[in-house]
Coordinates of C-alpha atoms and ligand atoms in Angstrom, one line a residue:
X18 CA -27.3 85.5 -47.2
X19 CA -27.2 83.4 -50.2
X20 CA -27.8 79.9 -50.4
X21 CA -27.6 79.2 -54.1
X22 CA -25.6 80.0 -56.9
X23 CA -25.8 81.8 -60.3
X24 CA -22.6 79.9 -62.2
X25 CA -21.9 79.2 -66.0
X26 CA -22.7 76.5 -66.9
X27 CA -20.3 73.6 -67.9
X28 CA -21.2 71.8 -71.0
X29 CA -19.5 68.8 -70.4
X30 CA -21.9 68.2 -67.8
X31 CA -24.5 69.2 -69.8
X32 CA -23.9 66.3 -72.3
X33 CA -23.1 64.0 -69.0
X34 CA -26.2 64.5 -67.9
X35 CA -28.1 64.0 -71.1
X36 CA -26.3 60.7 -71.5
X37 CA -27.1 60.3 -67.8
X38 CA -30.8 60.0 -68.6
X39 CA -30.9 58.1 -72.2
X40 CA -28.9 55.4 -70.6
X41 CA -30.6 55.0 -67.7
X42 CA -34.1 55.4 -68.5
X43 CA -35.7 53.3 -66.4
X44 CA -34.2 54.5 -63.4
X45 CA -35.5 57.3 -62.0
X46 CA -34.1 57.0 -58.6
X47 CA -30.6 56.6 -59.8
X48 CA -31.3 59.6 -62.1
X49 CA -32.3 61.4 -59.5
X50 CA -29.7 61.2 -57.0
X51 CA -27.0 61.6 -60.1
X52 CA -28.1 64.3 -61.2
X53 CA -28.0 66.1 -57.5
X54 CA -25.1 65.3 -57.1
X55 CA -23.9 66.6 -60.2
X56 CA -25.6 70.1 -60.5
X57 CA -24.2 70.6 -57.1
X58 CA -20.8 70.1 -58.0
X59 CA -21.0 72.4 -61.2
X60 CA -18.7 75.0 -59.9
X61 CA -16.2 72.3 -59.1
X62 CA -16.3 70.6 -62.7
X63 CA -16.2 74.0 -64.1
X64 CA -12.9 74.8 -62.8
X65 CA -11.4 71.6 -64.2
X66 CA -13.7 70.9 -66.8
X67 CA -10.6 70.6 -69.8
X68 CA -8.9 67.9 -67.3
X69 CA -12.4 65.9 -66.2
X70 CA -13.5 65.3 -69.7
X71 CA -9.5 64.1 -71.0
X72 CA -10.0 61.7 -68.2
X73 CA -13.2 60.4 -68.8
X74 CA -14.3 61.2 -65.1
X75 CA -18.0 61.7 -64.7
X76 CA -18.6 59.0 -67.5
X77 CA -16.4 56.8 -65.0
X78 CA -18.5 58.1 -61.8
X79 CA -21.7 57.2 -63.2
X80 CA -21.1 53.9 -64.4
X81 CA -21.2 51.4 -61.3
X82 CA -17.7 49.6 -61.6
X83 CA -19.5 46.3 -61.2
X84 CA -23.2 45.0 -60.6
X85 CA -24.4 41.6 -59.9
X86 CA -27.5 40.4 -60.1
X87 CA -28.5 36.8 -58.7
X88 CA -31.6 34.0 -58.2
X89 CA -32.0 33.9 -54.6
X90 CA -34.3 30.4 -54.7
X91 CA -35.9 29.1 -51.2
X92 CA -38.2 27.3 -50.0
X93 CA -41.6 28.5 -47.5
X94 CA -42.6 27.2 -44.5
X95 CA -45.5 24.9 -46.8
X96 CA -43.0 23.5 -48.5
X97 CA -42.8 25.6 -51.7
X98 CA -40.2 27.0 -53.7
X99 CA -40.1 31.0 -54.1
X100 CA -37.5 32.9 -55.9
X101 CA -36.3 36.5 -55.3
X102 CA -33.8 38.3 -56.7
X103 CA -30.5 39.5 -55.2
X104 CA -28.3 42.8 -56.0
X105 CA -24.7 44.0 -55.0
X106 CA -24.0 46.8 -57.2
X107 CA -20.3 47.8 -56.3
X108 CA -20.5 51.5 -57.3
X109 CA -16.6 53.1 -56.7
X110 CA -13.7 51.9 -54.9
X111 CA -11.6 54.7 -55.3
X112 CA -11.0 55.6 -51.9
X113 CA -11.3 52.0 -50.1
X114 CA -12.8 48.8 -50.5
X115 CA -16.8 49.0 -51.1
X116 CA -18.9 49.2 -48.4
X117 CA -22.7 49.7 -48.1
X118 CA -25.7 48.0 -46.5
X119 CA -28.1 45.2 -47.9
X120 CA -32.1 46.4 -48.2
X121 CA -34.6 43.5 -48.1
X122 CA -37.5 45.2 -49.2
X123 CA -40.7 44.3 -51.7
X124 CA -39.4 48.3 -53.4
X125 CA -36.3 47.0 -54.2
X126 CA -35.1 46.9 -58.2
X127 CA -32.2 48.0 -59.8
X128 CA -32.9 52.0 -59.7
X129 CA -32.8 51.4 -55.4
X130 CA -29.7 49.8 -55.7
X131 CA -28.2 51.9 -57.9
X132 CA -29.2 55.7 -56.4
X133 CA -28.7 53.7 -52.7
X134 CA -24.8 52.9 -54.1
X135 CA -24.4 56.2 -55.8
X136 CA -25.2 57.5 -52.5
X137 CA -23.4 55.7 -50.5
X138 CA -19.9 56.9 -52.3
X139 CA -19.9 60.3 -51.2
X140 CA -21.8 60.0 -47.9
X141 CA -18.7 57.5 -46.9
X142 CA -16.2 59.9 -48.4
X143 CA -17.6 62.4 -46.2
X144 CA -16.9 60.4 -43.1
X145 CA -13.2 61.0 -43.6
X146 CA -12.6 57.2 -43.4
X147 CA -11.4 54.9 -46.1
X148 CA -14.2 53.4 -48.0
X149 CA -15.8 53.0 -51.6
X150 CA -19.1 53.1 -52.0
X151 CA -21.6 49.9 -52.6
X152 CA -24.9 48.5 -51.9
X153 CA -27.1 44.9 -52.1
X154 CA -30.2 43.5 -51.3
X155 CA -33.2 42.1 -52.8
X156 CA -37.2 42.4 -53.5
X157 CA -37.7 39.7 -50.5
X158 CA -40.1 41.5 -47.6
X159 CA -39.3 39.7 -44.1
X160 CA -42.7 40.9 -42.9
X161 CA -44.7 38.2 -42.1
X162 CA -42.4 35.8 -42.2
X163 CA -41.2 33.0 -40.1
X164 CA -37.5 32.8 -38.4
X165 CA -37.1 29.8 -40.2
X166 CA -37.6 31.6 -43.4
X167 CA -35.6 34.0 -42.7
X168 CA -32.9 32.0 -42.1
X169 CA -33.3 29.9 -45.4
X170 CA -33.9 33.2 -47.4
X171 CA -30.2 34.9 -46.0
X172 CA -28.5 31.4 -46.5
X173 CA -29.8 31.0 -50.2
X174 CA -28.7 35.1 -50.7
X175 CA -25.0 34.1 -48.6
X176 CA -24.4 31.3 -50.8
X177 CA -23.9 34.0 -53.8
X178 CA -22.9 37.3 -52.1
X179 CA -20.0 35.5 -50.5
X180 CA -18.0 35.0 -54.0
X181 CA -18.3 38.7 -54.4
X182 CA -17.9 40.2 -50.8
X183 CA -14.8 39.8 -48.6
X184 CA -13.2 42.5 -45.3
X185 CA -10.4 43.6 -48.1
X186 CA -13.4 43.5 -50.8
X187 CA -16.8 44.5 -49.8
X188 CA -18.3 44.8 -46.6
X189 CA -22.0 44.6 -46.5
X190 CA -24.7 45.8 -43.3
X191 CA -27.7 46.3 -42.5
X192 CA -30.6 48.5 -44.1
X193 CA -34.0 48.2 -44.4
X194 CA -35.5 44.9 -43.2
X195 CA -32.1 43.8 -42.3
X196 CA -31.5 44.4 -38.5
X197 CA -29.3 42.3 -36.6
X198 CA -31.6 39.2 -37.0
X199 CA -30.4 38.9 -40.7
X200 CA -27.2 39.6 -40.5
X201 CA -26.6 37.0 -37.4
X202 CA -28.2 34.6 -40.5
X203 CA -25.7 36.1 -43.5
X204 CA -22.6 36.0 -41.2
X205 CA -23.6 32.4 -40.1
X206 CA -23.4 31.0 -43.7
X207 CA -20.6 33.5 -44.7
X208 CA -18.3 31.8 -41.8
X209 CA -19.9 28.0 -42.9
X210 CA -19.2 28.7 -46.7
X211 CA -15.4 30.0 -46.7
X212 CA -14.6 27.8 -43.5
X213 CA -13.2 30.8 -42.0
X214 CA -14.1 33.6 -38.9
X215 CA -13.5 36.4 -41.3
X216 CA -15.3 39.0 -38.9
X217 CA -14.1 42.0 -40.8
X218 CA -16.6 40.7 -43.8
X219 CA -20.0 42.1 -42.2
X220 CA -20.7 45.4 -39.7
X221 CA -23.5 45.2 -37.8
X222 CA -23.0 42.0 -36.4
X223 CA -23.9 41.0 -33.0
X224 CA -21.9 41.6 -29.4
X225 CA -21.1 38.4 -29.0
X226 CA -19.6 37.5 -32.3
X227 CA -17.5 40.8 -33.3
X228 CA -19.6 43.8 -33.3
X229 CA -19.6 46.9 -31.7
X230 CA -20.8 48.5 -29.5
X231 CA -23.5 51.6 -29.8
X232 CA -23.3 50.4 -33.9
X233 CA -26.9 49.7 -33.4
X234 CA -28.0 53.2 -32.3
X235 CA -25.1 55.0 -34.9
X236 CA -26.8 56.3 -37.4
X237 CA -29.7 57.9 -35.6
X238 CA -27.8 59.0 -32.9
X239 CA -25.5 60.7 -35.2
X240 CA -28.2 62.0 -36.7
X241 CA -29.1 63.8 -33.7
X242 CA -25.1 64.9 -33.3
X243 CA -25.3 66.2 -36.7
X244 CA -28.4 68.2 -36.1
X245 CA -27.0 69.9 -32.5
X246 CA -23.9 71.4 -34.8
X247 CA -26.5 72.6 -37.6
X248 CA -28.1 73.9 -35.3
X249 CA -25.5 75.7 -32.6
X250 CA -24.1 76.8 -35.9
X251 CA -27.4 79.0 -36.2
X252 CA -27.5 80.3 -32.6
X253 CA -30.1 77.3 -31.8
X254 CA -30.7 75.0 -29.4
X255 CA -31.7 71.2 -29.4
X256 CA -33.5 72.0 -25.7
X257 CA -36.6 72.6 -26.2
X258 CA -38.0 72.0 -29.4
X259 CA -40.4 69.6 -30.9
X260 CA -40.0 67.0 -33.4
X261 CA -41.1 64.5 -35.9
X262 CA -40.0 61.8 -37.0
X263 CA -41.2 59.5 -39.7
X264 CA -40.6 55.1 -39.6
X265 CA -39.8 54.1 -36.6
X266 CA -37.2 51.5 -38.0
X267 CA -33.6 51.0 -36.3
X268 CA -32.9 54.6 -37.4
X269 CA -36.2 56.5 -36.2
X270 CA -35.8 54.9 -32.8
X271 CA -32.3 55.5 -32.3
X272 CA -33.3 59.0 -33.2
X273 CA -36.0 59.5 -30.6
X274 CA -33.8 58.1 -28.2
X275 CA -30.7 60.5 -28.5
X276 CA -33.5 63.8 -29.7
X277 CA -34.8 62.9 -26.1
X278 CA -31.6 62.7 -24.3
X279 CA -30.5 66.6 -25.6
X280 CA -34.0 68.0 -24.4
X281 CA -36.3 67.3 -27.8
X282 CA -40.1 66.2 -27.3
X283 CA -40.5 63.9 -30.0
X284 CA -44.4 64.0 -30.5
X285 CA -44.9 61.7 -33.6
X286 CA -43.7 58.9 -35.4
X287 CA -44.9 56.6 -38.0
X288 CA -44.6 53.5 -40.3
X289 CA -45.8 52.9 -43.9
X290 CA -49.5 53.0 -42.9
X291 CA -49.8 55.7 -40.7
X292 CA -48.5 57.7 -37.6
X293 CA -49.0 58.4 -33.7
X294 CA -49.2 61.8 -32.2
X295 CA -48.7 61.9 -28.5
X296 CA -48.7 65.6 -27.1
X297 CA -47.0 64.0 -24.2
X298 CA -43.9 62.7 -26.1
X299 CA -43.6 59.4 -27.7
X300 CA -42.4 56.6 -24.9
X301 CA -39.0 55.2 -26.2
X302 CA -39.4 52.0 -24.3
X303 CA -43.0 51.2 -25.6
X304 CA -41.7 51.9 -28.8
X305 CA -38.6 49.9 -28.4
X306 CA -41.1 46.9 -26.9
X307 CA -43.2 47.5 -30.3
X308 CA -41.0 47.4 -32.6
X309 CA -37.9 46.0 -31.2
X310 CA -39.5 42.8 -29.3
X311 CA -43.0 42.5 -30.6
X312 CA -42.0 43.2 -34.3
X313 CA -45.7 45.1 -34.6
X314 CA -46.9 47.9 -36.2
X315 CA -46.8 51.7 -34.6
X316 CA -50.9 51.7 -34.2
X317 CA -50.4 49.4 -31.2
X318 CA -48.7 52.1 -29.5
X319 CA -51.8 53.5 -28.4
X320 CA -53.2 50.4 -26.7
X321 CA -50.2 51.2 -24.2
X322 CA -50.5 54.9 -24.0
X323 CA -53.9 55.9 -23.4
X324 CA -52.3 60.2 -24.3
X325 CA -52.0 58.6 -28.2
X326 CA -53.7 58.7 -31.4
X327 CA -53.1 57.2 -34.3
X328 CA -53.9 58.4 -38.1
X329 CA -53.8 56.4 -41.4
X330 CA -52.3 57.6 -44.1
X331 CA -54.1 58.3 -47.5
X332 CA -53.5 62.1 -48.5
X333 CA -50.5 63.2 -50.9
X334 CA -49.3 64.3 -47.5
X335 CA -48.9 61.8 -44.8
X336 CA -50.3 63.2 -41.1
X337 CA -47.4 63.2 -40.0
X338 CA -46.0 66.0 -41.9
X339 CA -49.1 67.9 -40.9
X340 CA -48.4 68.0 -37.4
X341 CA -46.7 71.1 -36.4
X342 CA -43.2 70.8 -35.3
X343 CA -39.9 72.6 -34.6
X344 CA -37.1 69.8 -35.9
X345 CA -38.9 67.2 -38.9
X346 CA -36.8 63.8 -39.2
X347 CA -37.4 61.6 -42.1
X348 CA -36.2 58.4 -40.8
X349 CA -38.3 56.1 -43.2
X350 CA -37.6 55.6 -46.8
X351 CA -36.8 57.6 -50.2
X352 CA -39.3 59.9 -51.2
X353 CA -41.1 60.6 -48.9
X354 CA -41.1 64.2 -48.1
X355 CA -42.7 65.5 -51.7
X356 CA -42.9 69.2 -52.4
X357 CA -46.9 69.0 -51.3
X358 CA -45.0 68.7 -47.9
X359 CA -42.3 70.4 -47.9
X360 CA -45.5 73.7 -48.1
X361 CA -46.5 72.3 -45.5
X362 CA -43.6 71.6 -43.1
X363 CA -42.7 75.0 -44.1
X364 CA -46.1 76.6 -43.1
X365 CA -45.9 74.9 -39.6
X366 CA -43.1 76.5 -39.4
X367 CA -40.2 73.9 -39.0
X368 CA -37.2 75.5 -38.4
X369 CA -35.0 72.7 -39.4
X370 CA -35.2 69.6 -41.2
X371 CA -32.7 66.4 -41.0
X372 CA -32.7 63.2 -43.4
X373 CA -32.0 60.1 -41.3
X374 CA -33.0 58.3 -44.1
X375 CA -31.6 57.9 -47.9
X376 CA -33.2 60.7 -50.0
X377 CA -35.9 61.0 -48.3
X378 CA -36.8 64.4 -49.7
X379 CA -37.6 64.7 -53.7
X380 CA -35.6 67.5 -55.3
X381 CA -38.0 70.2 -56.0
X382 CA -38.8 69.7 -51.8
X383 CA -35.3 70.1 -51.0
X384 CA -35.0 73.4 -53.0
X385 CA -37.9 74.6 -52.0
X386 CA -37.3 74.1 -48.2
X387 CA -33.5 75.6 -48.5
X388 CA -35.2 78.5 -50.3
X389 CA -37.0 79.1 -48.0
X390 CA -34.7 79.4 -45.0
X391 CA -35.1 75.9 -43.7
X392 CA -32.4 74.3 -42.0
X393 CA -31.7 71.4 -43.8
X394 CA -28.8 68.6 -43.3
X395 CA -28.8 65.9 -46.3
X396 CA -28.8 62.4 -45.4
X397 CA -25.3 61.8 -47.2
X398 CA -23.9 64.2 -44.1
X399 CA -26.6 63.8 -41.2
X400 CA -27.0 59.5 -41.5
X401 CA -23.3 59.1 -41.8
X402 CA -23.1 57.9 -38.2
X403 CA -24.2 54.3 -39.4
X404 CA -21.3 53.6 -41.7
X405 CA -18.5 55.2 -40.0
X406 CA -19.7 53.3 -36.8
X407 CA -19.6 49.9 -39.0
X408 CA -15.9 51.3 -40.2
X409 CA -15.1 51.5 -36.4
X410 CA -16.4 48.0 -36.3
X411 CA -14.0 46.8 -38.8
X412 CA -11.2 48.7 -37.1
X413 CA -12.0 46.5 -33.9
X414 CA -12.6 43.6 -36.0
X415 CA -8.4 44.4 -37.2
X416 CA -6.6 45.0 -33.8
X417 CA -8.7 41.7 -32.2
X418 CA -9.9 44.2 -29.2
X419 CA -13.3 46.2 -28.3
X420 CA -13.4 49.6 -27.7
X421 CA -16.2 50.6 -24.6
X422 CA -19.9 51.9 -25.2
X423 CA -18.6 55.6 -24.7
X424 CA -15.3 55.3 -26.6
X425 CA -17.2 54.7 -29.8
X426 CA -20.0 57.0 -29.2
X427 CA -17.2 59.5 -28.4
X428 CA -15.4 59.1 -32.0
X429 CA -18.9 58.8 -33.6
X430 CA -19.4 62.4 -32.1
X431 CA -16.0 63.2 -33.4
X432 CA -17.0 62.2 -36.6
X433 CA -20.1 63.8 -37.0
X434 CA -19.6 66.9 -35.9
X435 CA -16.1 67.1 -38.5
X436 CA -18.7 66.1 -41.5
X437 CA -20.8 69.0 -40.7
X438 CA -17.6 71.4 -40.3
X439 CA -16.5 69.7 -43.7
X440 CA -19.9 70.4 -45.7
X441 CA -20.2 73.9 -44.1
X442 CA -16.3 75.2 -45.2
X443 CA -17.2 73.8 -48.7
X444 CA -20.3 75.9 -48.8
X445 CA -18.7 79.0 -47.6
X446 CA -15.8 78.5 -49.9
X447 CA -18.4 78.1 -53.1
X448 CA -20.0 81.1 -51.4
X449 CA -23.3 79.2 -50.6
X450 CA -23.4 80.4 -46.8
X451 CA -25.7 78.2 -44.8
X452 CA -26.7 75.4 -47.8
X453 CA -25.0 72.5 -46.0
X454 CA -26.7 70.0 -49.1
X455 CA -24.6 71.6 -51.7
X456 CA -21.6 72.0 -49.7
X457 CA -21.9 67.9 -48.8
X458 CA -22.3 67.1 -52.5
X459 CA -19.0 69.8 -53.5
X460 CA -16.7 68.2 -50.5
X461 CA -17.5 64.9 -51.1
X462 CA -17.2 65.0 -55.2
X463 CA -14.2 66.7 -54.5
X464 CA -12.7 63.4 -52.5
X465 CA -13.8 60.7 -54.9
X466 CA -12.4 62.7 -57.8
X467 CA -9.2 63.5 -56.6
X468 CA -8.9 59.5 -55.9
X469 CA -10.4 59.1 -59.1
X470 CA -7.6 61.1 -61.2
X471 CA -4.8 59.8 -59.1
X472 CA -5.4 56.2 -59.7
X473 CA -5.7 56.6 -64.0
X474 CA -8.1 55.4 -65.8
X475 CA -9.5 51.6 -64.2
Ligands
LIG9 P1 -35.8 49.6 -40.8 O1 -36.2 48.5 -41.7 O2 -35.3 49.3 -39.4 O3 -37.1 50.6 -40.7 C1 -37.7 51.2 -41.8 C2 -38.8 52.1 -41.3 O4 -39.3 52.8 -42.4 C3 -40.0 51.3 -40.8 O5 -40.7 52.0 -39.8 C4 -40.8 51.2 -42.1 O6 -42.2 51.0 -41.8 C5 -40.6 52.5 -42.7 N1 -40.9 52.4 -44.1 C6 -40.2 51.6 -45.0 N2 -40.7 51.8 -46.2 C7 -41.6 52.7 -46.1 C8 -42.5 53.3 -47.1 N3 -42.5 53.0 -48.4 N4 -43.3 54.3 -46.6 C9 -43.3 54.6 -45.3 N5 -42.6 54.1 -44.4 C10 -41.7 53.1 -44.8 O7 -34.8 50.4 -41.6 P2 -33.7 51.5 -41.1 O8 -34.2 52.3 -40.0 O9 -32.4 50.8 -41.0 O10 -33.5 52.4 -42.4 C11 -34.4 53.6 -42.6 C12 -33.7 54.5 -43.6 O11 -32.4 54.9 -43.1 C13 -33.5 53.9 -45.0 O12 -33.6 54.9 -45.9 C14 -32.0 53.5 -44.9 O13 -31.4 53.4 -46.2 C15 -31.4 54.6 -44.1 N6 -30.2 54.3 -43.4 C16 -30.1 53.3 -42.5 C17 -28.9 53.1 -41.9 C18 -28.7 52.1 -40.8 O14 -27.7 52.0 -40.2 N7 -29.7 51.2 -40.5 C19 -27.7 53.9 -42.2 C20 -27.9 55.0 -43.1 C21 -29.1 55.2 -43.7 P3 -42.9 49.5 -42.1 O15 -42.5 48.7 -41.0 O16 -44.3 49.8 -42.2 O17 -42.3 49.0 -43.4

C-alpha cells in the first residue's frame, strides 16, 4: 500500500515556495501550514502548472486578500487602561463570504492568524458548503479575568470588527478563549453598534438569541464522526478502544462526550500544565462541572474522583502522550504533537490519530506517523464539524426557523462522513491509498482553485 508519492517536481512551486519563505520570514506558523498545503497539492499544480502560473494563482493563494490590524484599548477592573491588539485577516473569498473563528489567546500574533486563516480556506471548502476562509482575534488572555472585563474587552474589540464583518461579509465564531460567554458580549455590541438584529453576523451565539442547536458540541462530535468512517474504512471499530485526548476546551469535551457515546474509554485529558489519567475513564460530567461551570483547571478533577492522577508537564513530551492508548486526540492547540511524540504514540502503539485541533501535529510528526501506518485524519477534514455547524446556523439564521437537536446532528453526520469520502477518493485518485492528509489538502486546493480561475484575476 502506498501512502506517498514519488512525482516531478513542479518549478513553479519551487520558486512559490521560496518566495513563500523570504516574504514571510517571521512567520513560521503561516509558513508552515503553506507549505503543507502546497507540497501536497504538487501533482495537482503539476498538471496545470503552464495555466497556474499565467494566472498568477498560488501568488494570489498566499497572499491574504485583506488583513486588519487594530488597538483594542480597555480599561481593568482597578481602573487602568490596557491595550491589546486585534486581527481579522480575511484570507480568500473565492467560494463564499469569509468565515472563521476569533482566538483570544496571550499566543496570538500575526503568524496564528495567518496559518489559522490559511487553514481555515480549505477545511471550509472541504465541508462542501459555501464559504471563504478567514480568521481574528487578539493577544488578550480571559483567564483570570473578571465578567466585567470581559465584557469591556469584547465591546472595545466590536467597536472595530464590526466595520469589517457583516452575514453577506464575514462571519466570525468562536475559538480559543472565546466560548459562548464572549460571543453573547461581541454580538451584544455588534446589534448596539449598527442598530440592527443582523443574527446571520456571528455563529456560535446562544439559544435564545439565534443559535443552534448541538453548534456547541459540533466540532468534537464530528470529530468523533470523522474518526468512526476512518476507521470502518480500515475494518475497525470505535467499540472498544482507548483514547487520549489533549485540552479539555469546548472541543476535547465535546470529544469525550461523543468517543463515550460509540463505546471509547477515554482515559486521559489535559490542559496547558498537565493531564489526568483515570484507568476508570474520565467522568464527562465532572469534567463538564470543571471546566464548563467552575472555569478551573483539569488538576481539580482528581479532588472529585478519588480513581485519578494528575501529572505536570515539563518533558519535550507531555504525559499525556506517554500514556498508552488505541485512538490519540489532540484537542488543544498547534504544535503540540512534535516528532519526540509522535515515537512515542507510535511505540504505544496507537492505531489511529485524529486532530480536533488546528495543526496540532508539526510536519516531520505527521510524516512520520503516516509512515508508519498510523491512521491519521488532519484537522482541516476531522474538526470541520464546528464550521459547517456554524454554516447550518446561518442557514437557520436565513429561513427565520430552528431546525431540532437531532436534525442538525443528523446533517452534521451527513457532512462529516461526505468529507472523509471526499479526502479518501482524492487520495486514491493521486494513488496515495489510505493517506487521508494529502488527499484533504488535493480535494480542497482543487475547490478554491477552480473558484479562483473562474472568477479572473481580483
Ligand atoms: P478552548 O479555549 O475551549 O480550549 C482550549 C484548550 O486547549 C484548553 O484546555 C487549553 O488549556 C488548551 N490549550 C490552549 N493552549 C494550550 C497550550 N499552549 N498548551 C497546551 N494546552 C493548551 O478552545 P477550543 O476547544 O475551542 O479549541 C481547541 C482547538 O480546536 C484550537 O486549535 C481551535 O483552533 C480548534 N478548533 C476549534 C473549533 C471550535 O468550534 N471551537 C472549531 C475547529 C477547530 P488551558 O485552559 O490551560 O489554556
Amino acid at each position: 500500500m502506498s501512502n506517498t508519492l514519488t512525482i516531478n517536481k513542479s518549478k513553479y512551486l519551487e520558486e512559490i515556495l521560496i518566495n513563500l519563505k523570504q516574504k514571510n520570514q517571521n512567520q513560521p506558523e503561516f509558513i508552515q501550514a503553506a507549505q503543507e498545503i502546497l507540497k501536497s497539492a504538487e501533482p495537482v499544480i503539476l498538471k496545470r502548472e503552464k495555466e497556474y502560473r499565467q494566472l498568477g494563482l498560488l501568488e494570489r493563494l498566499i497572499e491574504p486578500e485583506r488583513v486588519i490590524t487594530f488597538r483594542v484599548p480597555w480599561v481593568d477592573d482597578n481602573g487602568r487602561v490596557q491595550v491589546n491588539r486585534g486581527y481579522r485577516v480575511q484570507f480568500n473569498s473565492a467560494i463564499g463570504p469569509y468565515k472563521g473563528g476569533l482566538r483570544f489567546h496571550e499566543s496570538v500574533n500575526l503568524s496564528v492568524m495567518k496559518f489559522l486563516a490559511f487553514e481555515q480556506v480549505f477545511k471550509n471548502a472541504l465541508t462542501g458548503l459555501p464559504m471563504g476562509g478567514a480568521k481574528g482575534g487578539s493577544d488578550f488572555d480571559p483567564k483570570g479575568k473578571s465578567d466585567n472585563e470581559i465584557m469591556r474587552f469584547c465591546q472595545s474589540f466590536m467597536n472595530e470588527l464590526q466595520m469589517h464583518i457583516g452575514s453577506n461579509v464575514d462571519i466570525p465564531a468562536g475559538d480559543i478563549g472565546v466560548g459562548a460567554r464572549e460571543i453573547g458580549y461581541l454580538f451584544g455590541q455588534y446589534k448596539k453598534v449598527k442598530g440592527a438584529f443582523e443574527a446571520g453576523a456571528l455563529t456560535g451565539k446562544g439559544l435564545e438569541y439565534g443559535g443552534s442547536l448541538a453548534r456547541k458540541e459540533a466540532t468534537g462530535h464530528g470529530l468523533i464522526y470523522f474518526m468512526r468512517e476512518m476507521l470502518q474504512d480500515n475494518k475497525l471499530d470505535l467499540r472498544g478502544k482507548t483514547a487520549v485526548i489533549s485540552g479539555s476546551g469546548n472541543v476535547a469535551i465535546y470529544a469525550l462526550e461523543k468517543a463515550v457515546e460509540y463505546g471509547v474509554k477515554v482515559i486521559a485529558m489535559s490542559d496547558s500544565n498537565g493531564c489526568i489519567y483515570d484507568k476508570n475513564g474520565i467522568d464527562i460530567e465532572t469534567i463538564k462541572l470543571i471546566k464548563e461551570n467552575l472555569r478551573g483547571r483539569i488538576k481539580t478533577y482528581t479532588q472529585h474522583i478519588s480513581s485519578a492522577e494528575y501529572y505536570e508537564n515539563g518533558d519535550i513530551v507531555p504525559p499525556l502522550y506517554r500514556i498508552k492508548a488505541d485512538i490519540v486526540l489532540p484537542c488543544a492547540t498547534q504544535n503540540d504533537i512534535n516528532l519526540e511524540c509522535a515515537k512515542v504514540i507510535f511505540k504505544n502503539g496507537t492505531i489511529a490519530v485524529g486532530e480536533g485541533a488546528n495543526m496540532p501535529t508539526t510536519t516531520e510528526a505527521v510524516n512520520y506517523l503516516i509512515e508508519n501506518g498510523v491512521l491519521f485524519a488532519p484537522a482541516k477534514a476531522a474538526n470541520a464539524g464546528g464550521v459547517a455547524t456554524s454554516c447550518l446556523e446561518m442557514a437557520q439564521n436565513s429561513m427565520r426557523y430552528f431546525w431540532s437537536y437531532k436534525e442538525v446532528d443528523q446533517k452534521l453526520d451527513v457532512i462529516m462522513t461526505k468529507i472523509y469520502s471526499r479526502c479518501k477518493e482524492a487520495a486514491y485518485e493521486y494513488g496515495l491509498e489510505n493517506n487521508i492528509c494529502a488527499g484533504a489538502n488535493i480535494s480542497s486546493f482543487r475547490k478554491v482553485a477552480r473558484a479562483m480561475r473562474a472568477q479572473g484575476i481580483v
